[in-house]
mmCIF file of C-alpha atoms in Angstrom:
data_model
loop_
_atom_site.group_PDB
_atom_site.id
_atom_site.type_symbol
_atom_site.label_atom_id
_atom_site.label_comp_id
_atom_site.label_asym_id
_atom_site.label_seq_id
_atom_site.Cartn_x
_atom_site.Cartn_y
_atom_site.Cartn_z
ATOM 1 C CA UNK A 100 4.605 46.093 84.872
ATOM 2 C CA UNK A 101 8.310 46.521 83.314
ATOM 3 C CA UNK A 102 8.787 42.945 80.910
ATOM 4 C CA UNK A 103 11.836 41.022 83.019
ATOM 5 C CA UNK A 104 14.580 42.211 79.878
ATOM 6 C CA UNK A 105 13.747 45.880 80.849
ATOM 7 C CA UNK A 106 14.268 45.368 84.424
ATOM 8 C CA UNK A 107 17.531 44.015 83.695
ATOM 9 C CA UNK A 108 18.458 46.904 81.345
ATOM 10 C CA UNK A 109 17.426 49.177 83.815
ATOM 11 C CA UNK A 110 19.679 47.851 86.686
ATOM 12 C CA UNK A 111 22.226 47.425 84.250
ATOM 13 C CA UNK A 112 21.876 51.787 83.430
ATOM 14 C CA UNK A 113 21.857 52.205 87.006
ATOM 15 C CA UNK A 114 24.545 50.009 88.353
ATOM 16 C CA UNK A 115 27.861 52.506 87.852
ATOM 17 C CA UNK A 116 25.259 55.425 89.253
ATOM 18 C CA UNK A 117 24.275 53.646 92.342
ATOM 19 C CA UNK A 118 27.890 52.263 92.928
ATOM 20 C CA UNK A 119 30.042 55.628 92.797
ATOM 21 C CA UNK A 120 28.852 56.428 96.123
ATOM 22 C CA UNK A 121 31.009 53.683 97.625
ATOM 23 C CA UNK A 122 33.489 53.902 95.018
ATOM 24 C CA UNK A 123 34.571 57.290 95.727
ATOM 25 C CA UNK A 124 34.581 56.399 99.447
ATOM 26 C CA UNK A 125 37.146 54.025 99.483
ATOM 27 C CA UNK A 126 40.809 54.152 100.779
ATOM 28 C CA UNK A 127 43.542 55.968 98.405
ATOM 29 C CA UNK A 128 44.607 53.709 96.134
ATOM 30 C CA UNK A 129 48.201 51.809 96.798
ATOM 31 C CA UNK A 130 50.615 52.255 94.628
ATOM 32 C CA UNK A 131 49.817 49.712 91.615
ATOM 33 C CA UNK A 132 53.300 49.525 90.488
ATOM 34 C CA UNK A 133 54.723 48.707 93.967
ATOM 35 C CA UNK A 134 53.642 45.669 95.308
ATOM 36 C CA UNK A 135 55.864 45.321 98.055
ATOM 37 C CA UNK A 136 53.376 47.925 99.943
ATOM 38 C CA UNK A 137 50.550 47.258 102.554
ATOM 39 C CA UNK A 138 48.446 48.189 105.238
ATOM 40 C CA UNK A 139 48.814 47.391 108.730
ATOM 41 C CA UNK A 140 45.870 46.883 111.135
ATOM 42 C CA UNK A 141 46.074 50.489 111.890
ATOM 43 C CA UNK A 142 45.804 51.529 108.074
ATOM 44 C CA UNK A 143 49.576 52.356 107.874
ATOM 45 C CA UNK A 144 51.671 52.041 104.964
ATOM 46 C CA UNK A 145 54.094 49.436 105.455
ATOM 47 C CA UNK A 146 56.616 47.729 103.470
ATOM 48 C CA UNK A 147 56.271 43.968 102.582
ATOM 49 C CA UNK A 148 59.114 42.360 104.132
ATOM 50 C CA UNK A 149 57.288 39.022 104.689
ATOM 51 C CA UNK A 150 54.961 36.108 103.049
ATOM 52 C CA UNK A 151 52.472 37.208 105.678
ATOM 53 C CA UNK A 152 52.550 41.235 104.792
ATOM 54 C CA UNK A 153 52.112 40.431 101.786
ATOM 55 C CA UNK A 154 49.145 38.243 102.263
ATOM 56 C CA UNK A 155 47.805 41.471 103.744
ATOM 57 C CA UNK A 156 48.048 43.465 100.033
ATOM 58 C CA UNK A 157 46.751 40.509 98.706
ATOM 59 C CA UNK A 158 43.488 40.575 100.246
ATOM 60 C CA UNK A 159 43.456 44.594 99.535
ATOM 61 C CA UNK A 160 43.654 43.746 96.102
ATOM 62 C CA UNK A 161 41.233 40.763 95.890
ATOM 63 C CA UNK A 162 38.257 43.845 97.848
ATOM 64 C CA UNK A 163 39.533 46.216 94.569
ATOM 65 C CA UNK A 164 37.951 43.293 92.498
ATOM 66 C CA UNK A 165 35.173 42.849 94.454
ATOM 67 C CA UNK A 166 34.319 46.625 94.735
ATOM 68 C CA UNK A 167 34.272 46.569 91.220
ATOM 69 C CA UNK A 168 33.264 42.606 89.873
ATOM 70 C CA UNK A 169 30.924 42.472 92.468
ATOM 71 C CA UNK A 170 31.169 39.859 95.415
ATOM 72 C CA UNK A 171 32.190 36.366 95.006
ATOM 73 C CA UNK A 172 28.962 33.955 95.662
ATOM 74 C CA UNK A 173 29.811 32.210 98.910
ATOM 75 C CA UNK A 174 29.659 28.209 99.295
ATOM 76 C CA UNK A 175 25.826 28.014 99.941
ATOM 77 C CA UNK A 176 25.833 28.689 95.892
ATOM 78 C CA UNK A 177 27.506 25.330 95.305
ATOM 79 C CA UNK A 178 24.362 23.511 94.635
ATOM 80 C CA UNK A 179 24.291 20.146 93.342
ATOM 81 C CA UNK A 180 25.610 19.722 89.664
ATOM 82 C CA UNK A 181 22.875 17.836 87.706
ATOM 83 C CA UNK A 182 25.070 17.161 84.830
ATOM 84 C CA UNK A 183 23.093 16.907 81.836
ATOM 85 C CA UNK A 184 24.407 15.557 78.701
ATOM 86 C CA UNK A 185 23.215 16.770 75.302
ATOM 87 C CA UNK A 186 25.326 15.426 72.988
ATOM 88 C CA UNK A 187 28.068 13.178 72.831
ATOM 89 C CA UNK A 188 30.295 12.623 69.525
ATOM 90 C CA UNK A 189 33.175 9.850 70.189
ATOM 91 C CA UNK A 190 36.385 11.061 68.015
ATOM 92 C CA UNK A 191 39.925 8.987 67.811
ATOM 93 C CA UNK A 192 40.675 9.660 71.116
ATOM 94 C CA UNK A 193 38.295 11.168 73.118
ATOM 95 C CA UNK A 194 35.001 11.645 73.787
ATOM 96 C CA UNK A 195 33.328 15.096 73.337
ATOM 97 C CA UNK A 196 30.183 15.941 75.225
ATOM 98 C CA UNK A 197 28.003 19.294 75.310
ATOM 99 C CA UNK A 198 26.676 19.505 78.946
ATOM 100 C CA UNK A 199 24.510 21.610 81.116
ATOM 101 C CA UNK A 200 25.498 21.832 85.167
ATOM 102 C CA UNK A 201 23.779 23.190 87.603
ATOM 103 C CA UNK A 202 26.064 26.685 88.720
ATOM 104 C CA UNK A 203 23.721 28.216 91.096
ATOM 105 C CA UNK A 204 20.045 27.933 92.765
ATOM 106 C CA UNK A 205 18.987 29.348 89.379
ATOM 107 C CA UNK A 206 21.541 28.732 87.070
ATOM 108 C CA UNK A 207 22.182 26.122 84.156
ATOM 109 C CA UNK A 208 25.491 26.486 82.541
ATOM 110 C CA UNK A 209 26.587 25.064 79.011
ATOM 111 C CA UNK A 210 29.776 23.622 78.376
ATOM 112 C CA UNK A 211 31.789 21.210 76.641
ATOM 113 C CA UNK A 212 33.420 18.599 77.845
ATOM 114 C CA UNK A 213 36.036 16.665 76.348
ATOM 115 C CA UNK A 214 37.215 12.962 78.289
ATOM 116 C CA UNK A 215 40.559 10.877 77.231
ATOM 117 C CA UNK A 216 39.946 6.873 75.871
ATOM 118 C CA UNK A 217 42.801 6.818 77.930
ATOM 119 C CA UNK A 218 41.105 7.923 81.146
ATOM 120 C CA UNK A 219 39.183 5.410 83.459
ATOM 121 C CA UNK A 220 38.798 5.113 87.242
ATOM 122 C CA UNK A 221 42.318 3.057 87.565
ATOM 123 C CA UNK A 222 43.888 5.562 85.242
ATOM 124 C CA UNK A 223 43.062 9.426 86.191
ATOM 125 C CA UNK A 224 44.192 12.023 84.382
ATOM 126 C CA UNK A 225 44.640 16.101 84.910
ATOM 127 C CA UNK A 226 42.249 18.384 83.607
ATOM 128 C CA UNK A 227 41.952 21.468 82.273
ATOM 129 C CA UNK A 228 39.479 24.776 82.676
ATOM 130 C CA UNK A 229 39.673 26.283 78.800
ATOM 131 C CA UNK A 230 38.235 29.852 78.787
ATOM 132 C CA UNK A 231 36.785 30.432 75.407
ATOM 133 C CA UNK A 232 37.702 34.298 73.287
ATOM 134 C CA UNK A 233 35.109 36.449 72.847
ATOM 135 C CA UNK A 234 32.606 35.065 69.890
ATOM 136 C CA UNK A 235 29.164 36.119 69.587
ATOM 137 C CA UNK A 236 28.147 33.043 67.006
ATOM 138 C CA UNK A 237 29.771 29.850 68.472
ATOM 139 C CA UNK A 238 31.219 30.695 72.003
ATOM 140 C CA UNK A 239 32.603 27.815 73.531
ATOM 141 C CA UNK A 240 32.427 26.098 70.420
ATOM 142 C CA UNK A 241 35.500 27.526 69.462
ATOM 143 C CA UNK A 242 37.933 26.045 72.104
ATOM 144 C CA UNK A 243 36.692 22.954 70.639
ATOM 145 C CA UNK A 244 38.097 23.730 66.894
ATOM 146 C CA UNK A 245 34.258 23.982 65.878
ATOM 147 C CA UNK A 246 34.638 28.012 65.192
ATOM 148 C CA UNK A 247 36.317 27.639 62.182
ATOM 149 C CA UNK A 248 39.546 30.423 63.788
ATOM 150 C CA UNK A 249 43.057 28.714 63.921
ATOM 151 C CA UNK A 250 44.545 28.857 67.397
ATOM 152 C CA UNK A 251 41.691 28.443 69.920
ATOM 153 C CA UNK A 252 41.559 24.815 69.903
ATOM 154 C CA UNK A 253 43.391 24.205 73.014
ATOM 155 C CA UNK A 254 40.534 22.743 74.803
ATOM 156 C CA UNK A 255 40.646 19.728 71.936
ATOM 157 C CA UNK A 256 44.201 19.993 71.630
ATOM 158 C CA UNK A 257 44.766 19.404 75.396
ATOM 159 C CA UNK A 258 42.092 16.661 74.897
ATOM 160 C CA UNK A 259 44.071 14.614 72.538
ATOM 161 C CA UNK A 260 47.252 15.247 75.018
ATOM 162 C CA UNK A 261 45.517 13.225 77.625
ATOM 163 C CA UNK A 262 43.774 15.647 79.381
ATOM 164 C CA UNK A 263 39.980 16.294 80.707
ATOM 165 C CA UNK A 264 38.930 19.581 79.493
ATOM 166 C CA UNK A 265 35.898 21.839 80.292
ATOM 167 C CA UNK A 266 35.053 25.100 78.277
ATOM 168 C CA UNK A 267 32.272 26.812 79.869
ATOM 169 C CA UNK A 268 30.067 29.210 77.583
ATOM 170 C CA UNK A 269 30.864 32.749 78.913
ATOM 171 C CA UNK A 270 27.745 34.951 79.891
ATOM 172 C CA UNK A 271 26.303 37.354 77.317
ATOM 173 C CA UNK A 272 27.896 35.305 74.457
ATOM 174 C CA UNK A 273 26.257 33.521 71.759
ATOM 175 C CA UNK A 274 23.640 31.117 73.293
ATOM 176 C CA UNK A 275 24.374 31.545 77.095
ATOM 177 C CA UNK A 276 22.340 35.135 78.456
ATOM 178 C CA UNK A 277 21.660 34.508 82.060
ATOM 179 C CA UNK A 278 19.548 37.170 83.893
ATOM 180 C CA UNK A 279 22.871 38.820 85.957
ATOM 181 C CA UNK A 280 20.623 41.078 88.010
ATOM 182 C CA UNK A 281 18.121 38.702 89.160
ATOM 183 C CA UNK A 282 21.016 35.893 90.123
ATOM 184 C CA UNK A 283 22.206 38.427 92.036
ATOM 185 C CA UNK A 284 25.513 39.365 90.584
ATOM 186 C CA UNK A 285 26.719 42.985 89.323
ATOM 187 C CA UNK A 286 29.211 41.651 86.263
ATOM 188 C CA UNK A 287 29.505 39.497 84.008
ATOM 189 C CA UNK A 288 32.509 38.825 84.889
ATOM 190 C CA UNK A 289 31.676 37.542 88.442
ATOM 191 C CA UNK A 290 29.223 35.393 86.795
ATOM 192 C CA UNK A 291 31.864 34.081 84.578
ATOM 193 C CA UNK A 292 34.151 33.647 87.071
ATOM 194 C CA UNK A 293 31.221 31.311 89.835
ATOM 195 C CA UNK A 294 30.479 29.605 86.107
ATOM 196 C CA UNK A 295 34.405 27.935 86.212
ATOM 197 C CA UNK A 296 34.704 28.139 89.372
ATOM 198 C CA UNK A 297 31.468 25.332 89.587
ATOM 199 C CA UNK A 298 33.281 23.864 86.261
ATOM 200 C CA UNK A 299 36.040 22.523 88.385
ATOM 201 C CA UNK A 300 34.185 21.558 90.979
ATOM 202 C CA UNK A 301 32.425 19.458 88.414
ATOM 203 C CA UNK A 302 35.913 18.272 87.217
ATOM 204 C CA UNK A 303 37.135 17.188 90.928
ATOM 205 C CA UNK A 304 33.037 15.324 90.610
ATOM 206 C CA UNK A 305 34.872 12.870 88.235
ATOM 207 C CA UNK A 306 36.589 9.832 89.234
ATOM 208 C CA UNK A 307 38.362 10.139 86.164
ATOM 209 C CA UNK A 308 40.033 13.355 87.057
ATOM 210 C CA UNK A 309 43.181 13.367 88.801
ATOM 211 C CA UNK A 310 43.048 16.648 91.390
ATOM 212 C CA UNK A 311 46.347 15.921 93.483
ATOM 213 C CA UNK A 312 47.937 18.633 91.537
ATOM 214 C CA UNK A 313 44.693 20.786 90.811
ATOM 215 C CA UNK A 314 44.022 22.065 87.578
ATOM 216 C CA UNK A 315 45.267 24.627 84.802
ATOM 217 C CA UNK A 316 43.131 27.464 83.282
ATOM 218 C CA UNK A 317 43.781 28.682 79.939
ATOM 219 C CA UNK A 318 42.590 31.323 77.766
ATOM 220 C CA UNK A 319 42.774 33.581 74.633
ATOM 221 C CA UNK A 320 41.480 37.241 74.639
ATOM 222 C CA UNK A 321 38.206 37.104 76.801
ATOM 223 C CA UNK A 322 39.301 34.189 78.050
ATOM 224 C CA UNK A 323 42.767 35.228 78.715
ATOM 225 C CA UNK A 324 41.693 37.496 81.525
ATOM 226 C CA UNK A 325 39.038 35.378 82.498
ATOM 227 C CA UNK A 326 41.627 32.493 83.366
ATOM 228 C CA UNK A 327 43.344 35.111 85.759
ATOM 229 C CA UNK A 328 40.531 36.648 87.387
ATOM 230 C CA UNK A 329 39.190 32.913 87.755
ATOM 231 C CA UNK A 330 42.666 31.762 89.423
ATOM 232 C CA UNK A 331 42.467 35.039 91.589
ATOM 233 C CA UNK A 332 39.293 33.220 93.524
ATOM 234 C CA UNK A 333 39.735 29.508 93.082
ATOM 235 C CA UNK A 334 43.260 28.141 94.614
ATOM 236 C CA UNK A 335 42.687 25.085 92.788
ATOM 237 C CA UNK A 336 43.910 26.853 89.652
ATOM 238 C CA UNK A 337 47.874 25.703 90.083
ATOM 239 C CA UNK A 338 48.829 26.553 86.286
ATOM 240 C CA UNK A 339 48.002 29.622 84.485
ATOM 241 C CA UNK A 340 48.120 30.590 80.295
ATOM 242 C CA UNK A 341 47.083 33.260 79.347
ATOM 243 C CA UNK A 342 47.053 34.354 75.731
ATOM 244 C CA UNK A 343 46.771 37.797 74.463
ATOM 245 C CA UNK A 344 44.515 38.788 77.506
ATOM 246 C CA UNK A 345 45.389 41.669 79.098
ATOM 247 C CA UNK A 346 47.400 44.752 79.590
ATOM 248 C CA UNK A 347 47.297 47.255 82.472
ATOM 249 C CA UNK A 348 43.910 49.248 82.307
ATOM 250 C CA UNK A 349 45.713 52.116 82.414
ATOM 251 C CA UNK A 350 47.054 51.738 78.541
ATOM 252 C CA UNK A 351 44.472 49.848 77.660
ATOM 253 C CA UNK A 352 43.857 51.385 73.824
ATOM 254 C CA UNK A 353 46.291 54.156 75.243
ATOM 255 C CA UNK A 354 43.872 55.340 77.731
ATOM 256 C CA UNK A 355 41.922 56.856 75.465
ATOM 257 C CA UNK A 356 38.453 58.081 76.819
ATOM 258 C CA UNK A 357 36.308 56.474 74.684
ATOM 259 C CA UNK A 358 36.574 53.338 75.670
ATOM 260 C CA UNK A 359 35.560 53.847 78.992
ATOM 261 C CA UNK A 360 32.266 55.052 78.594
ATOM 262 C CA UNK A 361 29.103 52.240 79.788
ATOM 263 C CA UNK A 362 28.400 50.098 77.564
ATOM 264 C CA UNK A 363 32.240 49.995 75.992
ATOM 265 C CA UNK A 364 35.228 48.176 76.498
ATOM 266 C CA UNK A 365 35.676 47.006 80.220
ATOM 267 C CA UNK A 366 32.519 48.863 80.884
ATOM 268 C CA UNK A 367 29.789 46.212 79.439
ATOM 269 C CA UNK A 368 27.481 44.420 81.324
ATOM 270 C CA UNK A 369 28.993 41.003 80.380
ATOM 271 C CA UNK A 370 32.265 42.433 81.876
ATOM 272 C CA UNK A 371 32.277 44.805 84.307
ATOM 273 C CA UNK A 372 30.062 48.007 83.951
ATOM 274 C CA UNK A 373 30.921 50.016 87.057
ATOM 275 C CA UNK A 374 34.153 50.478 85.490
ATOM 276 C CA UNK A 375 32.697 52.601 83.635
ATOM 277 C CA UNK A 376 32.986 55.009 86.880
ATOM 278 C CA UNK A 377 36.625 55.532 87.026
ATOM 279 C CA UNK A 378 36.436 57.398 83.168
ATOM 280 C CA UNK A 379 39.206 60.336 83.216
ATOM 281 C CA UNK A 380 40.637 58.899 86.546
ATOM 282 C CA UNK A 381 41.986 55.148 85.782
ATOM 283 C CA UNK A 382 44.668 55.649 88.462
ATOM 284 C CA UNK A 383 41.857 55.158 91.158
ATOM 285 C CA UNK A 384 40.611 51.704 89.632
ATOM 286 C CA UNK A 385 41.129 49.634 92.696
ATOM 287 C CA UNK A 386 42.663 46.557 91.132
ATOM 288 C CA UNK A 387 45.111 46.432 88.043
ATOM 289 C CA UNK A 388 47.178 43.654 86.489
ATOM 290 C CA UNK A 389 49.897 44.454 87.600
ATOM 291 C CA UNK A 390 48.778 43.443 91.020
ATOM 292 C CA UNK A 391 46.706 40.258 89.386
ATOM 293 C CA UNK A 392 50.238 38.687 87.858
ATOM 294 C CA UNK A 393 51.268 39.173 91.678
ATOM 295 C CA UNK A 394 48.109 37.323 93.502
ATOM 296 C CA UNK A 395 49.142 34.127 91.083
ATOM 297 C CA UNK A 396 52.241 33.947 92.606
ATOM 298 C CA UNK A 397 53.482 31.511 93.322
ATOM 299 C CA UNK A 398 51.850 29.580 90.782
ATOM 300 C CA UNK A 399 53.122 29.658 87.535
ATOM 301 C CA UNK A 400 51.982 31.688 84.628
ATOM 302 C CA UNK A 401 52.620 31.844 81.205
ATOM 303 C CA UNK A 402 51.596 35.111 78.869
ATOM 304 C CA UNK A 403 51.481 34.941 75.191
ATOM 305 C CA UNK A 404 51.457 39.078 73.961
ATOM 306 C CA UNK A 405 52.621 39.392 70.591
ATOM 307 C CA UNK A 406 54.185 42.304 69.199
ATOM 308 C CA UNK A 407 51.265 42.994 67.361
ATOM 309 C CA UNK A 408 48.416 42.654 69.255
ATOM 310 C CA UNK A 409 45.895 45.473 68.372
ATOM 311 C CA UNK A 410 44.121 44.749 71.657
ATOM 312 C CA UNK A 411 46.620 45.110 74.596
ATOM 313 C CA UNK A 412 50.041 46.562 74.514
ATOM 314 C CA UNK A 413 52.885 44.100 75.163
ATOM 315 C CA UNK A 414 55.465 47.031 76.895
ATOM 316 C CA UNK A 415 52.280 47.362 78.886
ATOM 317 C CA UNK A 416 52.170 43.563 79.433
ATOM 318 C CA UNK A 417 56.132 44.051 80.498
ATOM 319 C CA UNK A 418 55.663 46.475 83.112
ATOM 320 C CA UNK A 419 52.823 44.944 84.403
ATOM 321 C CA UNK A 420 55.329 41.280 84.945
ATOM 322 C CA UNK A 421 57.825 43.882 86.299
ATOM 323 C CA UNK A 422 55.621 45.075 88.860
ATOM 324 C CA UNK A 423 54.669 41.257 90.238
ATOM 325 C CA UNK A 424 58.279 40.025 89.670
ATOM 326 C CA UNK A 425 59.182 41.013 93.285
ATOM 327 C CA UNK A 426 56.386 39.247 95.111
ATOM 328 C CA UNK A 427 57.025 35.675 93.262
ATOM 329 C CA UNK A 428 60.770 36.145 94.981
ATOM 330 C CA UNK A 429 59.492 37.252 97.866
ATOM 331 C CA UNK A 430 57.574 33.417 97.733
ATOM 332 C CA UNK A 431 60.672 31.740 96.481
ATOM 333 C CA UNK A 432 59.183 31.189 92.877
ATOM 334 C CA UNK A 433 61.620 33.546 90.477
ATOM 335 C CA UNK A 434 61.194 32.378 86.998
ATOM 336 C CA UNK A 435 58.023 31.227 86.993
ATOM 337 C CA UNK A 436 56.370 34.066 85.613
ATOM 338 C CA UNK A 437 57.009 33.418 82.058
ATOM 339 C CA UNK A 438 56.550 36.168 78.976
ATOM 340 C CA UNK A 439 56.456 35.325 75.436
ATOM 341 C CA UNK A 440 56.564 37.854 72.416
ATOM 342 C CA UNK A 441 55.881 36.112 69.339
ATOM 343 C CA UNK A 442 55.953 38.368 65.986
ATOM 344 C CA UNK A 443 52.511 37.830 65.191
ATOM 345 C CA UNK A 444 48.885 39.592 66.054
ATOM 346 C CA UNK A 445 46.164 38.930 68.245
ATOM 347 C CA UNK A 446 47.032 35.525 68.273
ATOM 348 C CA UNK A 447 47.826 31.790 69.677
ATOM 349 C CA UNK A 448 50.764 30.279 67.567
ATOM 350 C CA UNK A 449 51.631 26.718 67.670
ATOM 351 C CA UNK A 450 54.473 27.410 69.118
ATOM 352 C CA UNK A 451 53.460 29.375 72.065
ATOM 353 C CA UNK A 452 50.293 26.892 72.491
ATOM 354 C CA UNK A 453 53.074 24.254 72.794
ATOM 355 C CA UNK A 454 54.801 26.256 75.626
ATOM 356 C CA UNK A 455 51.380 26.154 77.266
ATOM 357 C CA UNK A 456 50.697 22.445 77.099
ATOM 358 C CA UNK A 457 54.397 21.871 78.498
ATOM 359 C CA UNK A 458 53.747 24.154 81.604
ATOM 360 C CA UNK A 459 50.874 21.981 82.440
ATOM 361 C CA UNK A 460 52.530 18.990 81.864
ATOM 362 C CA UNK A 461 54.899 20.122 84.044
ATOM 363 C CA UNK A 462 52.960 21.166 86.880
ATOM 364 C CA UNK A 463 50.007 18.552 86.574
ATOM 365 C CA UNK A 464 51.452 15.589 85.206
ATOM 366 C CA UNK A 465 53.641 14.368 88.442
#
């Protein structure tokens, strides 16, 4: 009998083989540039005139992500939580704990969480999900300032603000390697995705957690695009940053093939391997950021892309806020898709951190 690692290695190989069936199948693409297009029930192409029309893209768009992420795990996931606490390490002013919760039937999920002296059952606070960059030594650890890389701190930074935070471990990094095939999910970005999704529900568990205004996701890198893709499925995320995290994947390293092989890129299996299907045609890619920017409306959403970002292209990062500009006036919310282009590299600046904080102070601190 195959050992469990090769059966998941296996289904990993297979997964953009057994998927292009019902990739190539779909509907032509909509425009990704155009948002103000959708389908009526009889599969015309309309123009969005209306909230409600464009509710209609918006669910096209949210399929596109689930033809490629995978589906997203319906309620009967939401087990209990069985918060575990591993360690706990009281600093000036707050309390950092590393925790296990319970995401799914057979699921334990590390994270850190980080609790205000200031917060008590008389005197809730926000919170905050903080989506961790990619690090294959510490993970999580680095959201917390315990990576030894200036700039990713915000989860303790936001901690000594006032707020709860919660940095989940990302799957496929560092300690965390959940079996993806046998829970049942095709990406690791799905899996990432449930993982914060369950984080805030452990947040809203907390009767020191303030939820009337919901919460804010942030993010550098890997956890720049995991805060959007996580705000795409969970409605409690009111306040988006997102920090060096994405451009469109249609300039993503200039489109160059190479990176869109399996196993490379978007294509891994912690990420999302059946994009590794739409090589030498990413016009067809059923979901692009462009159209992301435009689901978060009309939340607000600030983007750090510096000018020198070797990762993702900040004219690319332009057009893409171009393309979603028209839906967040279509919802009465112009201006609250917010750019940034500091002269600096793949990075978080102080300053542009600072920008963050204030957005959620703004939205969650009423």
């Amino acid at each position: 009998m195959l050992s469990a690692l090769k059966k998941t290695f296996l289904t990993a190989l297979l997964l953009p083989v057994l998927c292009s069936v019902s990739v190539h199948a779909q509907t032509p693409r909509l425009n990704p540039d155009d948002l103000l297009l959708y389908r009526d029930g009889s599969g015309k192409v309309q123009k969005v005139t209306t909230p409600d029309d464009w509710k209609q893209r918006r669910q096209e768009i949210i399929r596109g992500m689930e033809t490629v992420m995978g589906p997203f795990p319906g309620d009967d996931q939401r087990v209990p939580l069985d918060i575990e606490v591993l360690e706990e390490v009281k600093l000036d002013n707050y309390t950092r704990k590393l925790i296990t919760y319970q995401s799914g039937p057979d699921s334990r999920t590390p994270a850190y969480l980080c609790i205000p002296h200031t917060a008590s059952k008389d005197h809730k606070v926000p919170a905050v999900l903080c989506l961790h960059p990619t690090d294959n030594k510490v993970g999580h650890k680095v959201a917390l300032g315990l990576g030894g890389r200036a700039g990713r701190n915000y989860a303790a930074e936001l901690a000594e603000r006032g707020y709860v935070t919660i940095a989940p471990a990302y799957p496929h990094l560092a300690n965390y390697w959940p079996n993806l095939g046998k829970l049942g999910f095709v990406s690791g970005t799905m899996k990432a995705i449930w993982d914060n999704s369950r984080a805030i529900d452990l947040l809203a568990s907390l009767d020191t957690v303030d939820m009337s205004q919901g919460v804010g996701a942030i993010g550098h890198s890997l956890g720049g695009h995991n805060a959007i893709y996580t705000a795409v499925f969970d409605p409690r995320v009111t306040a988006i940053v997102s920090s060096c995290g994405f451009d469109s994947y249609r300039d993503y390293y200039d489109a160059a093939e190479r990176v869109w092989y399996f196993g490379k890129g978007w294509c891994q299996i912690r990420y999302m391997p059946r994009m590794s299907d739409y090589r030498g045609r990413l016009d067809e890619i059923p979901f692009d950021f462009t159209e992301l920017l435009g689901v978060m409306a009309p939340r607000p959403v600030y983007v750090n892309a510096p000018l020198h970002d070797s990762n993702f292209r900040w004219k690319s990062v332009d057009k893409c806020a171009s393309a979603a500009r028209p839906v967040y006036e279509l919802l009465d919310a112009k201006g609250k898709l917010v750019i940034d282009h500091p002269d600096c590299d793949h990075n978080f600046p102080e300053e542009q951190r600072q920008k963050a904080y204030q957005l959620f102070d703004s939205v969650l601190k009423k």
